[in-house]
Short mmCIF file of C-alpha atoms and ligand atoms in Angstrom, two decimals:
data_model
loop_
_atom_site.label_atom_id
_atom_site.label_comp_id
_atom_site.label_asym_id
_atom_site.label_seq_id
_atom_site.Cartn_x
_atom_site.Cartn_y
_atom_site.Cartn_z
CA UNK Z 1003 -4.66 103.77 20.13
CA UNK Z 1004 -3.15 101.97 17.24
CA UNK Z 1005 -1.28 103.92 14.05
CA UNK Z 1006 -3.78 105.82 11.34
CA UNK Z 1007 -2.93 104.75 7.90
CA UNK Z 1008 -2.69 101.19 8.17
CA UNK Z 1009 -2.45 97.74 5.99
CA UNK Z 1010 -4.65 95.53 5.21
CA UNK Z 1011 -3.59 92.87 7.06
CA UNK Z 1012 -2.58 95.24 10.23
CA UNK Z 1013 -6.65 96.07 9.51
CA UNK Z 1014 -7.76 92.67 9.99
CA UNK Z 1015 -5.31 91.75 12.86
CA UNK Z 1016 -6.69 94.01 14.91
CA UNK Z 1017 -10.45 93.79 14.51
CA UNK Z 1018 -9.38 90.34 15.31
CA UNK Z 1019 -8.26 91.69 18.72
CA UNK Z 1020 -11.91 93.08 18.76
CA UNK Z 1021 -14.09 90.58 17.45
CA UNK Z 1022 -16.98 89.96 19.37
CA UNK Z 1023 -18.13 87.92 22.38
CA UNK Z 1024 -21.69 86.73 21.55
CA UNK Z 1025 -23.62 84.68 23.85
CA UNK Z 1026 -25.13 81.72 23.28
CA UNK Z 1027 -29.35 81.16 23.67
CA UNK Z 1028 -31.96 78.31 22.93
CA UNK Z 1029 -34.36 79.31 19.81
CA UNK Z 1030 -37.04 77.27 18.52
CA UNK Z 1031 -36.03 75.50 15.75
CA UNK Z 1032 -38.80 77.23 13.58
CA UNK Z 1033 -37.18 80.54 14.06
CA UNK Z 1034 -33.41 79.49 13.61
CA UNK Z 1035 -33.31 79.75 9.92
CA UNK Z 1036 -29.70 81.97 9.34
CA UNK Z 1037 -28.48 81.53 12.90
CA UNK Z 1038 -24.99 80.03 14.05
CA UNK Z 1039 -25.52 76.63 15.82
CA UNK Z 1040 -24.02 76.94 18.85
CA UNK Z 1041 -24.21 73.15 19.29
CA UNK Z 1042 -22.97 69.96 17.59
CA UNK Z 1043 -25.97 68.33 16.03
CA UNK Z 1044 -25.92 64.18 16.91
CA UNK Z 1045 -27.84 61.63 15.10
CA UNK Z 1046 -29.44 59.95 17.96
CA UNK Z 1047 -30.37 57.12 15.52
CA UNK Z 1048 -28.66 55.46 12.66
CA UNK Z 1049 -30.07 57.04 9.20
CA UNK Z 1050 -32.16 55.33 8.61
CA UNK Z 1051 -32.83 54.18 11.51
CA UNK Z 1052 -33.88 50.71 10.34
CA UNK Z 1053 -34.21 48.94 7.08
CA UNK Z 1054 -36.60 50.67 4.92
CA UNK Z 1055 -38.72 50.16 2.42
CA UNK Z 1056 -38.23 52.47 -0.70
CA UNK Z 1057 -41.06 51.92 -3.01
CA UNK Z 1058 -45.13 50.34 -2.75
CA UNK Z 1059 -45.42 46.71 -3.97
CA UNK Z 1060 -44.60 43.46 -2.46
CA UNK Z 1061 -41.58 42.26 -0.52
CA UNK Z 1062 -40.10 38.90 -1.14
CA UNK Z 1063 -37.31 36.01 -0.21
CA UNK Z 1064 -34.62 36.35 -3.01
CA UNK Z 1065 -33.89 32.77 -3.40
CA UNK Z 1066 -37.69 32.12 -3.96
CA UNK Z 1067 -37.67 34.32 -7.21
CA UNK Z 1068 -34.19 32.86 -7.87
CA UNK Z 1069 -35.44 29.19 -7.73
CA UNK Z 1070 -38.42 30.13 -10.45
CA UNK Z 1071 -41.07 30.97 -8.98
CA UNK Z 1072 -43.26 33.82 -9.67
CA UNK Z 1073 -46.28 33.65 -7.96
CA UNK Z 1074 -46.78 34.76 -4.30
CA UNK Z 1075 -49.29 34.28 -1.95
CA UNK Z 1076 -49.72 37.67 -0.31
CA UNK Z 1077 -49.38 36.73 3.57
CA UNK Z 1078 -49.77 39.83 5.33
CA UNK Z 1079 -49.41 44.03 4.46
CA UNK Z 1080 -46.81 46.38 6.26
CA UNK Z 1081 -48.05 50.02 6.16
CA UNK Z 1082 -45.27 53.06 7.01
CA UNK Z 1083 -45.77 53.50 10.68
CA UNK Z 1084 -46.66 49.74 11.73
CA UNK Z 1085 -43.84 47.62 13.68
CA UNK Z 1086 -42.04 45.24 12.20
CA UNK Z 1087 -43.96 42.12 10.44
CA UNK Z 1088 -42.76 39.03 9.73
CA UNK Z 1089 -42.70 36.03 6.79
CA UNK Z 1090 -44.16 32.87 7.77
CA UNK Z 1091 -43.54 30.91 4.56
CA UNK Z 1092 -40.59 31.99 2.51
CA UNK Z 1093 -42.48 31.15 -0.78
CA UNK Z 1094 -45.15 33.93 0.13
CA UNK Z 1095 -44.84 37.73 -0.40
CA UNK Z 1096 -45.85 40.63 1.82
CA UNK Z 1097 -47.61 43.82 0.74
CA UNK Z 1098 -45.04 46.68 1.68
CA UNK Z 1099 -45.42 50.27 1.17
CA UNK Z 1100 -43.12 52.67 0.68
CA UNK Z 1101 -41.60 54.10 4.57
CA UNK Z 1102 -42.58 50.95 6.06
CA UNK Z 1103 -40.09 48.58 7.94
CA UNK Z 1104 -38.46 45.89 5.91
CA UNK Z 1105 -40.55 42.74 7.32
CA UNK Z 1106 -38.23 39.78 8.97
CA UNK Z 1107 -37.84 37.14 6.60
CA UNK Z 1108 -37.90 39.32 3.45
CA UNK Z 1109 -35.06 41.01 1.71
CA UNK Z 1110 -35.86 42.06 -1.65
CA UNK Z 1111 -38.73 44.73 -3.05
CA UNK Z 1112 -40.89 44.38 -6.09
CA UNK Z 1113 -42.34 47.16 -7.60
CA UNK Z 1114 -46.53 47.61 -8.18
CA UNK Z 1115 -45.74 48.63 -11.38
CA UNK Z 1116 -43.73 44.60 -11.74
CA UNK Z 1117 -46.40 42.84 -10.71
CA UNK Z 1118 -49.57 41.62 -11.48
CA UNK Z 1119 -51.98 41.14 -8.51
CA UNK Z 1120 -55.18 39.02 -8.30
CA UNK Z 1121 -57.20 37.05 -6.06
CA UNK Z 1122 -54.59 37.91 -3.00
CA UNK Z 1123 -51.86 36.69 -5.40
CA UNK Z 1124 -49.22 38.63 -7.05
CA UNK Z 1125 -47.38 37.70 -10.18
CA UNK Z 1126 -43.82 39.20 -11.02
CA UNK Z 1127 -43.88 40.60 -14.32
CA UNK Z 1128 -39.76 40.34 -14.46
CA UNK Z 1129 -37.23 37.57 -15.83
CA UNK Z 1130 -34.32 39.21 -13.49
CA UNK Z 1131 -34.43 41.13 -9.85
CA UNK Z 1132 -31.42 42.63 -8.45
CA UNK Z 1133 -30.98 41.15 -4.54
CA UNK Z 1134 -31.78 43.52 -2.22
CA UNK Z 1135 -33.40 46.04 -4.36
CA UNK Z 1136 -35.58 48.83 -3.53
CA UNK Z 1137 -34.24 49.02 0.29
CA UNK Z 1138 -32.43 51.81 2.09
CA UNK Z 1139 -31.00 49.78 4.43
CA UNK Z 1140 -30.14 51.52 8.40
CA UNK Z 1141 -27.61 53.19 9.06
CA UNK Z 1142 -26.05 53.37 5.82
CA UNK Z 1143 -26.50 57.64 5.55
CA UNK Z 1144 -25.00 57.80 8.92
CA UNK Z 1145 -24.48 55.96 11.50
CA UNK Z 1146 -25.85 56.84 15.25
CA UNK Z 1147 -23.71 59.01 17.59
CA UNK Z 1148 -22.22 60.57 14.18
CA UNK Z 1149 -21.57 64.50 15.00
CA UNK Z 1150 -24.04 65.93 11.25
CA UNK Z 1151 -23.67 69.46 11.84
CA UNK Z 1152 -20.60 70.75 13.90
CA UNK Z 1153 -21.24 73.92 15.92
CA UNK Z 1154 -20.44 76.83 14.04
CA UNK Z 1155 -22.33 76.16 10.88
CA UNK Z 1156 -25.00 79.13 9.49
CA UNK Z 1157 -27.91 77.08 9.69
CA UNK Z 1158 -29.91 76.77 6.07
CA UNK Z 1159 -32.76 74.23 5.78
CA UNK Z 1160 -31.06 70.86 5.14
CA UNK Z 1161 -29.25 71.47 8.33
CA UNK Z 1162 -33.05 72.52 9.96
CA UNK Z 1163 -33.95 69.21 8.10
CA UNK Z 1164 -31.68 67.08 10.38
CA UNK Z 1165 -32.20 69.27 13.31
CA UNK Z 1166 -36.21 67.96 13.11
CA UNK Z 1167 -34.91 64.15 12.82
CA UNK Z 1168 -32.68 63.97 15.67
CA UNK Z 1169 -35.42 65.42 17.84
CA UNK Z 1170 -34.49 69.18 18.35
CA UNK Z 1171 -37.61 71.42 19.05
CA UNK Z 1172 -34.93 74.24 20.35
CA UNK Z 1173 -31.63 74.95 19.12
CA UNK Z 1174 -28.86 76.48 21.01
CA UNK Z 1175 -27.27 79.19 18.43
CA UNK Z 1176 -25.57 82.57 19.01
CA UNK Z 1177 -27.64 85.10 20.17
CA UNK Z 1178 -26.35 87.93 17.28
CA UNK Z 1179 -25.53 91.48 18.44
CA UNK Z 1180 -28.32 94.13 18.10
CA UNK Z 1181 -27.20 96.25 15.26
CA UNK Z 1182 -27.93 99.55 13.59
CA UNK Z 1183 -27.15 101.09 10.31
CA UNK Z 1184 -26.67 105.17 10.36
CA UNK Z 1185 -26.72 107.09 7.01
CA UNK Z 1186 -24.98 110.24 7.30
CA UNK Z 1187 -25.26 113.21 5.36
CA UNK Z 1188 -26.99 116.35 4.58
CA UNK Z 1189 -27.75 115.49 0.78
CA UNK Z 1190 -29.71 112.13 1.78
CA UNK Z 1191 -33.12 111.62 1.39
CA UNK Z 1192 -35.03 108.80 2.20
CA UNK Z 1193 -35.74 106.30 -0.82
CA UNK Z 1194 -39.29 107.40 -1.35
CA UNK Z 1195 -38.54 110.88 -2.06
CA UNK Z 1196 -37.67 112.20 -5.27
CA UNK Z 1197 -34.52 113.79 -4.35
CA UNK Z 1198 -33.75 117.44 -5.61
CA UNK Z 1199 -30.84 117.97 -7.86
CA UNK Z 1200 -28.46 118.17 -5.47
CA UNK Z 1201 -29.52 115.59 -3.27
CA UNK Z 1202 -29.33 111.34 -3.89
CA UNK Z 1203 -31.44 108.89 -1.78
CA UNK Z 1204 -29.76 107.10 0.95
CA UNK Z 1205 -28.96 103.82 -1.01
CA UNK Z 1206 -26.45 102.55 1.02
CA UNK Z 1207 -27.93 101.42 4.44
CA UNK Z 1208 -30.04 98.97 2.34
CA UNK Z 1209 -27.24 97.15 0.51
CA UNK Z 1210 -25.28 96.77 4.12
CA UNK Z 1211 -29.01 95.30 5.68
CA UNK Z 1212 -29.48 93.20 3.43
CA UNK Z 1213 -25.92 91.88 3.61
CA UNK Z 1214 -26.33 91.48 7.15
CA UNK Z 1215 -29.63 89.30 6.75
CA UNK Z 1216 -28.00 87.11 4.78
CA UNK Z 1217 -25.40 86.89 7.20
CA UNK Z 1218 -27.74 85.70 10.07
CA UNK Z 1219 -27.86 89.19 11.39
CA UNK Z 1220 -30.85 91.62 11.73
CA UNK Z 1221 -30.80 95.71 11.79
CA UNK Z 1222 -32.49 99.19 12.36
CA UNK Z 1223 -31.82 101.99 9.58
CA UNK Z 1224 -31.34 105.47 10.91
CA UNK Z 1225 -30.08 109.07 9.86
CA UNK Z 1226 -27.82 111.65 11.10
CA UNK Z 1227 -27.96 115.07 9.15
CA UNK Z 1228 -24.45 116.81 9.04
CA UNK Z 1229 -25.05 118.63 12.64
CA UNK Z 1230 -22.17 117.88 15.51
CA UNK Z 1231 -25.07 118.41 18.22
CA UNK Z 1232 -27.95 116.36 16.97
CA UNK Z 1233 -25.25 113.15 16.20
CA UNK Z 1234 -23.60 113.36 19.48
CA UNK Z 1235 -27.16 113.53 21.41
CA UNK Z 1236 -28.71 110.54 18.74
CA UNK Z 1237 -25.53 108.60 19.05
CA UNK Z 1238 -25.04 108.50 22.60
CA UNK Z 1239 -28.93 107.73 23.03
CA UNK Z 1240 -27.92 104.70 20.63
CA UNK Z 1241 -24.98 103.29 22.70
CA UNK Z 1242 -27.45 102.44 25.73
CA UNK Z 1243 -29.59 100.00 22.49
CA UNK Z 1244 -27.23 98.47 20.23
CA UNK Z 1245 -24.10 96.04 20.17
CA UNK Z 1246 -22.93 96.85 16.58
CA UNK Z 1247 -22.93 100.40 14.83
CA UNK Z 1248 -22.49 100.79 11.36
CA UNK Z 1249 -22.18 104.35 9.72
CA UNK Z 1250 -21.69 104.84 6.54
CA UNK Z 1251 -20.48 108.48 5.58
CA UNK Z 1252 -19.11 111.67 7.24
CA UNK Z 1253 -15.51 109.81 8.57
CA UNK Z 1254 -13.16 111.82 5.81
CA UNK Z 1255 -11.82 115.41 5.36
CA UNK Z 1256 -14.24 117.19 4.92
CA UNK Z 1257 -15.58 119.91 6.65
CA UNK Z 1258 -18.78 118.42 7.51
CA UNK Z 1259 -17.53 114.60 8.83
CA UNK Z 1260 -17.93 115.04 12.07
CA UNK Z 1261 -17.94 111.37 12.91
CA UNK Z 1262 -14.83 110.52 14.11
CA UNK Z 1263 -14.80 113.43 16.41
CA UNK Z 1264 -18.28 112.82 17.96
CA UNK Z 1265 -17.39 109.02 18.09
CA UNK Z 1266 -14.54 110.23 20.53
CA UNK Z 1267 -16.45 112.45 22.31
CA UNK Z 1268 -18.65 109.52 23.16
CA UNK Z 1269 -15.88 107.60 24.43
CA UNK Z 1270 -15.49 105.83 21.57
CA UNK Z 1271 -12.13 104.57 21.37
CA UNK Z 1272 -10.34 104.59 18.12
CA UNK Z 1273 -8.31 101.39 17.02
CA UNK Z 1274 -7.75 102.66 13.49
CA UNK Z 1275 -8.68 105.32 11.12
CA UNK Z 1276 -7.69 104.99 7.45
CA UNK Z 1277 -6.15 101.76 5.52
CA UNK Z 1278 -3.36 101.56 3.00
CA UNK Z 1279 -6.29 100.38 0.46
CA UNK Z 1280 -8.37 101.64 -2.90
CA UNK Z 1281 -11.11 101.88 -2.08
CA UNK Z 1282 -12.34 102.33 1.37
CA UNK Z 1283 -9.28 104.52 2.28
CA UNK Z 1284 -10.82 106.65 5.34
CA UNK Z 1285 -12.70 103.47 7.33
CA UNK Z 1286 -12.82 104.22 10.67
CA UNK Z 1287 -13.19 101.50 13.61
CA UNK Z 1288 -13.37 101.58 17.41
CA UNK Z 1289 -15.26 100.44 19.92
CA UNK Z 1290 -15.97 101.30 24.01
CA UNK Z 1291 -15.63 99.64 27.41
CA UNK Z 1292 -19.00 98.44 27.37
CA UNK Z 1293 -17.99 96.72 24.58
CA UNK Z 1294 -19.75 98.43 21.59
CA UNK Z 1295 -18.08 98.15 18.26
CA UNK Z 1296 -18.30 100.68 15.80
CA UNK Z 1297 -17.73 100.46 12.10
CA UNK Z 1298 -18.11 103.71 10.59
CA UNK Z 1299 -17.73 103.14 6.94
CA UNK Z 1300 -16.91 105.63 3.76
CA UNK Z 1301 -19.86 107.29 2.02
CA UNK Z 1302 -18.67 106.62 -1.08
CA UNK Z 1303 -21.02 103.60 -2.15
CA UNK Z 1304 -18.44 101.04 -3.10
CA UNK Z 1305 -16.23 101.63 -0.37
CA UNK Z 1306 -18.76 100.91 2.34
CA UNK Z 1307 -19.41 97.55 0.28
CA UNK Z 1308 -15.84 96.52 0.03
CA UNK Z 1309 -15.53 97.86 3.89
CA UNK Z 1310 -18.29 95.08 4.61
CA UNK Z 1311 -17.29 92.36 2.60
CA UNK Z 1312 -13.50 92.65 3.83
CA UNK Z 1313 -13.33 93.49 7.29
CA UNK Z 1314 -17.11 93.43 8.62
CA UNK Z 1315 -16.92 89.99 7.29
CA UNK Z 1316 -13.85 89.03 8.72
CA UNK Z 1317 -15.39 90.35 12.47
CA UNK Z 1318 -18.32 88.13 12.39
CA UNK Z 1319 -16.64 85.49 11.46
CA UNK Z 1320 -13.62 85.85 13.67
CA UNK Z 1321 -16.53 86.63 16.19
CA UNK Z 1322 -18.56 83.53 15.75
CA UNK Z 1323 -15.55 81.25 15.83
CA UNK Z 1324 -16.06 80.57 12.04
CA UNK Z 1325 -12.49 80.49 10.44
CA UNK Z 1326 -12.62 82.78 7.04
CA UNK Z 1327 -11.71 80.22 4.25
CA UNK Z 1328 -9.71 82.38 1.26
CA UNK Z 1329 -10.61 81.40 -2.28
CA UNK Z 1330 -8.33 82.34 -5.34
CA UNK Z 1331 -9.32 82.46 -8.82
CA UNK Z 1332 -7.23 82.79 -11.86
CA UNK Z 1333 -7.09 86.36 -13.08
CA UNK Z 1334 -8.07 86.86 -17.20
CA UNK Z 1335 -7.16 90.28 -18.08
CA UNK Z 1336 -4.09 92.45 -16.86
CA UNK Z 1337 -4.54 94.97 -14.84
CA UNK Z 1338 -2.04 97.68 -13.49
CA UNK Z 1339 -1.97 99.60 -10.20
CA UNK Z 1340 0.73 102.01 -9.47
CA UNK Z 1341 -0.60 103.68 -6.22
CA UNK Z 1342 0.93 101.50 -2.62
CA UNK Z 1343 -2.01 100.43 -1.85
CA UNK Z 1344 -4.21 97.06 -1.84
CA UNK Z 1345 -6.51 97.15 -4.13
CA UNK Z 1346 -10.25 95.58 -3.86
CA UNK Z 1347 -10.90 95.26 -7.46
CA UNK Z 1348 -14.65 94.66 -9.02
CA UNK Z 1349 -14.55 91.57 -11.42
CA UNK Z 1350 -17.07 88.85 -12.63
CA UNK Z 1351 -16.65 85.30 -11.83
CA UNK Z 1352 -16.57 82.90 -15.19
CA UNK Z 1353 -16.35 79.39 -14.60
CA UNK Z 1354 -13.99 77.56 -17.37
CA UNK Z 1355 -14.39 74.06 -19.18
CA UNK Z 1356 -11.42 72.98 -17.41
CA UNK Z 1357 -13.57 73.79 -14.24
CA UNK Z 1358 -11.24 76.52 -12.94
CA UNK Z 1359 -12.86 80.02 -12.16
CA UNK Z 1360 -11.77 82.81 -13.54
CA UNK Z 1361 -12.17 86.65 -12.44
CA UNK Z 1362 -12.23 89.28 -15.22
CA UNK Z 1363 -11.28 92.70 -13.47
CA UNK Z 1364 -13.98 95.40 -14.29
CA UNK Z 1365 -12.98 98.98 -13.05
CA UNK Z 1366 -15.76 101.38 -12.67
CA UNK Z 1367 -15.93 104.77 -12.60
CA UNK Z 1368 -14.13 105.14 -9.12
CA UNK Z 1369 -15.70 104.25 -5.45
CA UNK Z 1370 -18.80 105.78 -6.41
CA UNK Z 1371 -19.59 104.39 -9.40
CA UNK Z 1372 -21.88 101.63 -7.44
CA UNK Z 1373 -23.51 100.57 -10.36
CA UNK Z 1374 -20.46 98.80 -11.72
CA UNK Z 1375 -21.64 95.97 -8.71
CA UNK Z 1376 -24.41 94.96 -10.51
CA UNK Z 1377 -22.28 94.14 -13.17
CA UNK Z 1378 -19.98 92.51 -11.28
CA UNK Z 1379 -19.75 89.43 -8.89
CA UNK Z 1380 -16.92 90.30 -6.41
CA UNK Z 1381 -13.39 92.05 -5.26
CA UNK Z 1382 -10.03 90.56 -6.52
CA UNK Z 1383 -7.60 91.19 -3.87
CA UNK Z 1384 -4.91 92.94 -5.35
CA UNK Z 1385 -1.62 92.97 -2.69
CA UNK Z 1386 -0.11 96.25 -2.19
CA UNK Z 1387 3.70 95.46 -2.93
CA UNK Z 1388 2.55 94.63 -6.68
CA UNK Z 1389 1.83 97.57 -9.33
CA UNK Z 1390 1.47 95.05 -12.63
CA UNK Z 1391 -1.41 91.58 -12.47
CA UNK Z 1392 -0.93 89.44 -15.16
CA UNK Z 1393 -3.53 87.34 -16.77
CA UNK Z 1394 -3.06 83.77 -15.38
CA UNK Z 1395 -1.64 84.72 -12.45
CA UNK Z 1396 -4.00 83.53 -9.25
CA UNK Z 1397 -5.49 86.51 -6.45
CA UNK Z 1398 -8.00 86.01 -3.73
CA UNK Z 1399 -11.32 86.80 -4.96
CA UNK Z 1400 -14.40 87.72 -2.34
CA UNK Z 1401 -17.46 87.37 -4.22
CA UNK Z 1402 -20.56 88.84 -3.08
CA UNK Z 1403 -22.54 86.50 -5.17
CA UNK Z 1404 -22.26 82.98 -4.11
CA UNK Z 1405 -21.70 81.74 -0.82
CA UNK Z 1406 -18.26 80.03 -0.27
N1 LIG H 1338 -9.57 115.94 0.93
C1 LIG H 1338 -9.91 114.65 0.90
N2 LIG H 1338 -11.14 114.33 0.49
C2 LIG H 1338 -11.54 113.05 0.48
C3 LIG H 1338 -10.64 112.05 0.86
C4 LIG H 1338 -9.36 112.40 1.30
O1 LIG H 1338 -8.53 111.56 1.69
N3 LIG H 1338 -9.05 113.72 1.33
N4 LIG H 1338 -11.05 110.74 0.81
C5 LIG H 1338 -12.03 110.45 -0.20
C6 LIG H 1338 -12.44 109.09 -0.06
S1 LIG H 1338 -11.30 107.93 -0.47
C7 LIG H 1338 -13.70 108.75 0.31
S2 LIG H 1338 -14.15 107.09 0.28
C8 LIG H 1338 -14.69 109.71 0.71
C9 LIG H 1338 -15.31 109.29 2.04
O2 LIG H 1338 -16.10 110.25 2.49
P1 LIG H 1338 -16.95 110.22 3.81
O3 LIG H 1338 -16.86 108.94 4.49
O4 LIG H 1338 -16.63 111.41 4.56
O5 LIG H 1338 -18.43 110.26 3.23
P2 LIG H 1338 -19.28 111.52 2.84
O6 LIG H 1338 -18.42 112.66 2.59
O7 LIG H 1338 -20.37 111.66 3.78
O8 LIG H 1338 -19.88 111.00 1.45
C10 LIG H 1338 -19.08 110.60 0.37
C11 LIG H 1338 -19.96 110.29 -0.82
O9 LIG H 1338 -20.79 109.19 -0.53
C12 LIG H 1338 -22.16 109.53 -0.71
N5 LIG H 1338 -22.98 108.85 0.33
C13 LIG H 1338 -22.84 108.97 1.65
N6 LIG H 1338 -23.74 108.22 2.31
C14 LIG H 1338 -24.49 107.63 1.36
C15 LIG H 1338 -25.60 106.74 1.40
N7 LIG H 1338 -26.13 106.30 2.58
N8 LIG H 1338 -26.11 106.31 0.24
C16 LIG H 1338 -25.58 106.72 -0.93
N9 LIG H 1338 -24.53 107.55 -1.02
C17 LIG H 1338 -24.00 108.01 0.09
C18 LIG H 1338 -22.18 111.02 -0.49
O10 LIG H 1338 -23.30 111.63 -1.03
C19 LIG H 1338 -20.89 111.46 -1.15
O11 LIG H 1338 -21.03 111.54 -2.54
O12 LIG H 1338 -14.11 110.97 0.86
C20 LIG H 1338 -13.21 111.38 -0.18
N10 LIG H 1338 -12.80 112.73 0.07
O1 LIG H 1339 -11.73 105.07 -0.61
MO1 LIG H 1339 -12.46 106.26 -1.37
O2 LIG H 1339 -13.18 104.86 -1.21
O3 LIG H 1339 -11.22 105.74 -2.58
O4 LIG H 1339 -13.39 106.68 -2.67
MG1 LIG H 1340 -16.89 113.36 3.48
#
């Protein structure tokens, strides 16, 4: 069992020590939208993969044109999806549309909208053509045996895209763990109730999903009322289904958090409880010998955010061999922090006319003031040996906005 009370970095080292070991598995490619290739992706062609034809109208020899003529006979057409066709007489044209091969013989493309065709003859309406125009010649994009996508990589569609055209019905990608989201907490109701005065709807468990689905990774919602029994009989049922737990709630002082107890009842061992950080202070990790990680987060709203943007991150990435990439931006306001601790401060992202980005810190109302994060774009990292930020000076900056 590591030390309680830990930094930041202490934090990350060790769910580093813990990151996960996901296997790998073949997916369709239709269904691989978000996932991790677990495979370099190879053109097995050159792109293109032979000279092609980019717009509909009539493909000639340069030096014809060049030598003043302007009338073709049209010899022959090439449609997109016929093999190659060739000139026979270099002061003739062919018919080419657009996707077809460049015919042999010809090297230069005419527009329709150039040309003037009539009685299988087609006039070029132009006193200048550029050599070679209008063709994407192969291999030019990228050339064959080129690795396009290195393994790793959270697949969007232009990497789908290239998938298709090097001929990959299935996909190997990381099979991602099986994950579920607890709300904890005696006041919570769910989010179609109207909650009684003393009670708020369980708004957190959404935020963290969705996160996750952007993140490749999929997850059941469930709750845990403040009763020792009922979590320690729910939970343990849970250990034999999921991979990844994620509480949010119940891991503080009070008299009700049972969580960190129940967790080690369960066997659930503890690798740290509490960071030297504002806010997010009482995040509690471990995970067991079947190799079940457990992030139970703060209940304050913006804690479990900044929890899952700083560390939960970190694991997945650390996990799927991705290496996290720091960004800094330029901070615009001061800002001054006297407690030793690091400090995950809200701030929107401004982009200037020198092209630089700069963060302008935004305190809310404390860690549960979550509606400051709509009106904000991410967390300055604030270091913890530092009380006074000047304006200017340059911090790390996690946004939960873009994707970096
Ligand atoms: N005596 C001390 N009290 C507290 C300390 C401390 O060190 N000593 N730490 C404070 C800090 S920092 C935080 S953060 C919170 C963390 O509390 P818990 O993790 O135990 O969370 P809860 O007590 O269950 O709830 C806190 C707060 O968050 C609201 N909440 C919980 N779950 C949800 C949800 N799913 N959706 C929306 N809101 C949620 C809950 O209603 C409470 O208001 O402890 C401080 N106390
Ligand atoms: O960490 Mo608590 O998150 O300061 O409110
Ligand atoms: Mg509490």
């Amino acid at each position: 069992m590591e030390n309680t009370f830990i930094p930041y970095e202490k934090a990350l080292s060790i769910l580093e020590v813990h990151k996960g070991d996901f296997p790998e598995e073949n997916r369709d490619l239709e269904e691989c939208i978000g996932a991790y290739l677990a495979e370099d992706l190879i053109a097995d062609r050159d792109f293109p993969p032979f000279d092609r034809v980019t717009m509909d109208g009539i493909a000639i020899v340069y030096s014809t044109f060049e030598s003043g003529k302007r009338d073709f006979h049209i010899e022959d057409t090439a449609a997109a999806g016929t093999p190659q066709k060739k000139l026979a007489d270099t002061s003739n044209c062919i018919e080419v549309m657009t996707g077809a091969i460049m015919p042999n013989g010809v090297d230069t493309v005419i527009r329709y909208e150039d040309l003037t065709i009539e009685d299988n003859k087609a006039t070029i309406n132009l006193d200048a053509l550029k050599y070679k125009q209008n063709v994407h010649f192969k291999g030019i994009d990228i050339a064959k045996g080129t690795v396009i996508v290195s393994k790793g990589k959270q697949l969007s569609s232009a990497e789908i895209n290239i998938a298709a055209a090097v001929g990959k019905a299935t996909l190997k990608v990381q099979k991602m763990p099986k994950v579920v989201i607890f709300s904890t907490g005696d006041e919570l109701v769910p989010v179609d109730q109207t909650p009684e005065l003393h009670q708020i709807r369980r708004s957190n468990i959404y935020g963290i999903q969705a996160t996750l689905k952007e993140w490749g990774l999929a997850s059941d919602l469930q709750h845990l009322a403040d009763d020792k029994e009922e979590m320690l009989r729910t939970i343990s049922k849970s250990l034999e289904e999921y991979d990844l737990f994620i509480f949010t709630g119940g891991v503080s002082k009070g008299k009700f958090d049972y969580l960190p107890d129940v967790l080690e009842e369960l066997k659930v061992e503890k690798h740290f409880h509490k960071i030297q950080q504002r806010p997010g202070k009482p995040f509690w990790f471990g995970s067991n010998t079947n190799g079940k990680k457990i992030f139970a987060l703060p209940g304050n709203p913006v804690s479990s955010f900044v929890c899952v943007y700083m560390y939960l991150q970190f694991w997945l990435q650390k996990s799927l061999g991705i290496e996290p990439e720091t960004h800094f931006v330029k901070l615009k306001n001061d800002v001054e922090f006297k407690p030793d601790l690091v400090y995950f401060l809200e701030a929107t992202l401004e982009s200037q006319s020198d092209g630089s980005l700069v963060a302008e810190a935004k305190k809310g109302n404390g860690s549960g003031d979550f509606a400051n994060l709509v009106k904000t774009d991410g967390f300055l990292i604030l270091p913890q040996n530092k009380s006074q930020f000047f304006a200017n000076e340059v911090y790390p900056f996690v946004s939960y906005r873009t994707k970096w």
